[in-house]
Short mmCIF file of C-alpha atoms in Angstrom, two decimals:
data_model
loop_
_atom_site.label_atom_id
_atom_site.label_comp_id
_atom_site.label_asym_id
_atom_site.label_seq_id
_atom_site.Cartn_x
_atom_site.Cartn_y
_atom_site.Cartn_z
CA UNK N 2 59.11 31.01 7.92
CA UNK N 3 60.15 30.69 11.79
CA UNK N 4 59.88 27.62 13.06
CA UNK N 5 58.86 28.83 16.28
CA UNK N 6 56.01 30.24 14.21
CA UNK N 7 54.62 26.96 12.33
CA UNK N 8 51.11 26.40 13.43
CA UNK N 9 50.35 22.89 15.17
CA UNK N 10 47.05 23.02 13.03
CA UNK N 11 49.39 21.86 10.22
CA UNK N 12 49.83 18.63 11.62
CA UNK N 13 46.22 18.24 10.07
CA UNK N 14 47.21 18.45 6.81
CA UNK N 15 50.45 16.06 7.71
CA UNK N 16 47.89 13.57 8.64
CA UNK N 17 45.43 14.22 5.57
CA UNK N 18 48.57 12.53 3.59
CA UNK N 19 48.54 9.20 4.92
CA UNK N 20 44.89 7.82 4.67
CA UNK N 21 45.72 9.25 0.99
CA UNK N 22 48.72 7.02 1.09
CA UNK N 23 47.29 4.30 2.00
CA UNK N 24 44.29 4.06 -0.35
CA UNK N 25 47.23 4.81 -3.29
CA UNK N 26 48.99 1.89 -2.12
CA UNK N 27 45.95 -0.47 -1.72
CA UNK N 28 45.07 1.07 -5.44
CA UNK N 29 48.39 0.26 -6.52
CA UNK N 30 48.78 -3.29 -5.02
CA UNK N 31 45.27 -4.42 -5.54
CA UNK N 32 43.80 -2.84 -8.59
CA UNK N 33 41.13 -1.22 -6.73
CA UNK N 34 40.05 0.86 -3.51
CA UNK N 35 39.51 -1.46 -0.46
CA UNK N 36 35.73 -2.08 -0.25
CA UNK N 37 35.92 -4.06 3.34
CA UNK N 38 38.10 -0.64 4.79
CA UNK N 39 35.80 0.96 7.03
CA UNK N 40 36.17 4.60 7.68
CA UNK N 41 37.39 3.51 11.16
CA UNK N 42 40.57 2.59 9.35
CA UNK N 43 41.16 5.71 7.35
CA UNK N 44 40.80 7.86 10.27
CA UNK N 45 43.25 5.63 12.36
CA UNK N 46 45.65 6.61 9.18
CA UNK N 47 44.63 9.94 9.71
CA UNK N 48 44.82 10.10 13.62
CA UNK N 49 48.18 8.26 13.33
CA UNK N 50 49.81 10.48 10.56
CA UNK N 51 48.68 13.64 12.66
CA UNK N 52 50.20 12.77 15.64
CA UNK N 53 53.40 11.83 13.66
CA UNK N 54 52.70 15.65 12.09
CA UNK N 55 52.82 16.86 15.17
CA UNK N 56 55.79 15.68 16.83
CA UNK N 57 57.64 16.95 13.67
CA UNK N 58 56.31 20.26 14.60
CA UNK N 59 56.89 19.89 18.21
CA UNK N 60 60.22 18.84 17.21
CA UNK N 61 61.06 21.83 14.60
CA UNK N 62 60.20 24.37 17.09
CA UNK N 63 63.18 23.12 19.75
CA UNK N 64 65.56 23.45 17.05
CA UNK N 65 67.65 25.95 17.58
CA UNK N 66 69.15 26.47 13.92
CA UNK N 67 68.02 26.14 10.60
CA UNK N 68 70.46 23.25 9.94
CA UNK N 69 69.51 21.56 12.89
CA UNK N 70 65.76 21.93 11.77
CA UNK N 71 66.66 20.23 8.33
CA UNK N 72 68.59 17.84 9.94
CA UNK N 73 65.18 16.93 11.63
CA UNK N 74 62.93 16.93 8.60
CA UNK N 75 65.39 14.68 6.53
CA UNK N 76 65.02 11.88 9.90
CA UNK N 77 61.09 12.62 9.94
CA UNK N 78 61.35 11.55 6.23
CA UNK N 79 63.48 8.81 7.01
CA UNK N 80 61.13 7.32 9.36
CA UNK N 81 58.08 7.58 6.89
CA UNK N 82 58.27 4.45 5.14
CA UNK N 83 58.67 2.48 8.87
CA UNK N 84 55.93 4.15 10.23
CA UNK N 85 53.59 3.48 7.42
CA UNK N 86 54.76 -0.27 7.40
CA UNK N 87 54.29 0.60 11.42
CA UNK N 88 50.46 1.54 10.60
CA UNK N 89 49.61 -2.06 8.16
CA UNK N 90 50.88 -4.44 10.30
CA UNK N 91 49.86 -2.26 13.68
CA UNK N 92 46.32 -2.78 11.49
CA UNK N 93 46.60 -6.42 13.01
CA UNK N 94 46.40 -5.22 16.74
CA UNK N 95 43.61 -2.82 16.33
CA UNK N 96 43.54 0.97 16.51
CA UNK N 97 45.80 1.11 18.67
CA UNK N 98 48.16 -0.60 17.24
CA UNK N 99 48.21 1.60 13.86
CA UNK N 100 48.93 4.55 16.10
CA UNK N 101 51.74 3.15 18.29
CA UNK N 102 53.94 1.15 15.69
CA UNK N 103 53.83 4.31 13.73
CA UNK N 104 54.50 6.45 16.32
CA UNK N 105 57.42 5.07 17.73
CA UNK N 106 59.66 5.26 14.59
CA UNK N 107 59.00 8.99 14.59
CA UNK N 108 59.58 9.80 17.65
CA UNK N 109 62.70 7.59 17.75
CA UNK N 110 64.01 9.29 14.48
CA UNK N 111 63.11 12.48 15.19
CA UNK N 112 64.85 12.16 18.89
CA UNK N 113 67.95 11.38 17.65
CA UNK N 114 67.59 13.74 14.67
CA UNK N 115 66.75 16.33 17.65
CA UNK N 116 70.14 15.18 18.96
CA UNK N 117 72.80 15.19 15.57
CA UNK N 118 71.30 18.47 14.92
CA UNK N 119 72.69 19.94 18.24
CA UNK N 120 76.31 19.36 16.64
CA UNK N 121 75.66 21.65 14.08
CA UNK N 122 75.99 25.63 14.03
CA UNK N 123 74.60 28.04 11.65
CA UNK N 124 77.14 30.35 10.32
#
């Protein structure tokens, strides 16, 4: 598939992953499914993972080669497990704050994955 062509719907489904996440890793840590989350939370995960989902894509399509693209990918992966620490302790400022300190580590990776990709030429 073209990455010019990848829909920005999909960022949806980017963002579906993360309130998933997090209920895994409350399951996992805690034995059972937060009662005391709202739904507020899970659709701060949601809204937060989303946006990530769509910088990726926003990304992917100003890649100009295929390597460069992977290159990209591989630092939106790398940033994963800092933005989802981002989004629990951002939980302490609010909804805001589970959107921005996940954000940033996306965007940050992502830029500079943007940036080592440039040095690379398909052959």
């Amino acid at each position: 598939m073209d990455a010019k062509k990848i829909p920005f719907w999909w960022a949806a489904l980017i963002g579906l992953a993360f309130p998933i996440l997090q209920a895994l890793i409350f399951l996992i840590r805690f034995g059972g499914f937060g009662a005391a989350s709202s739904v507020l939370d899970y659709v701060m995960f949601f809204a937060a993972g989303a946006l990530g989902g769509l910088t990726l894509i926003f990304f992917l399509r100003r890649g100009k080669t295929n390597t460069a693209r992977w290159i990209m990918a591989g630092a939106y992966l790398l940033a994963a497990p800092v933005a989802v620490a981002g989004m629990v302790a951002g939980g302490l400022l609010g909804p805001v704050g589970i959107v921005l300190f996940s954000f940033v580590p996306w965007v940050l990776f992502l830029w500079i994955g943007y940036f080592a990709g440039g040095f690379f030429r398909d052959k």
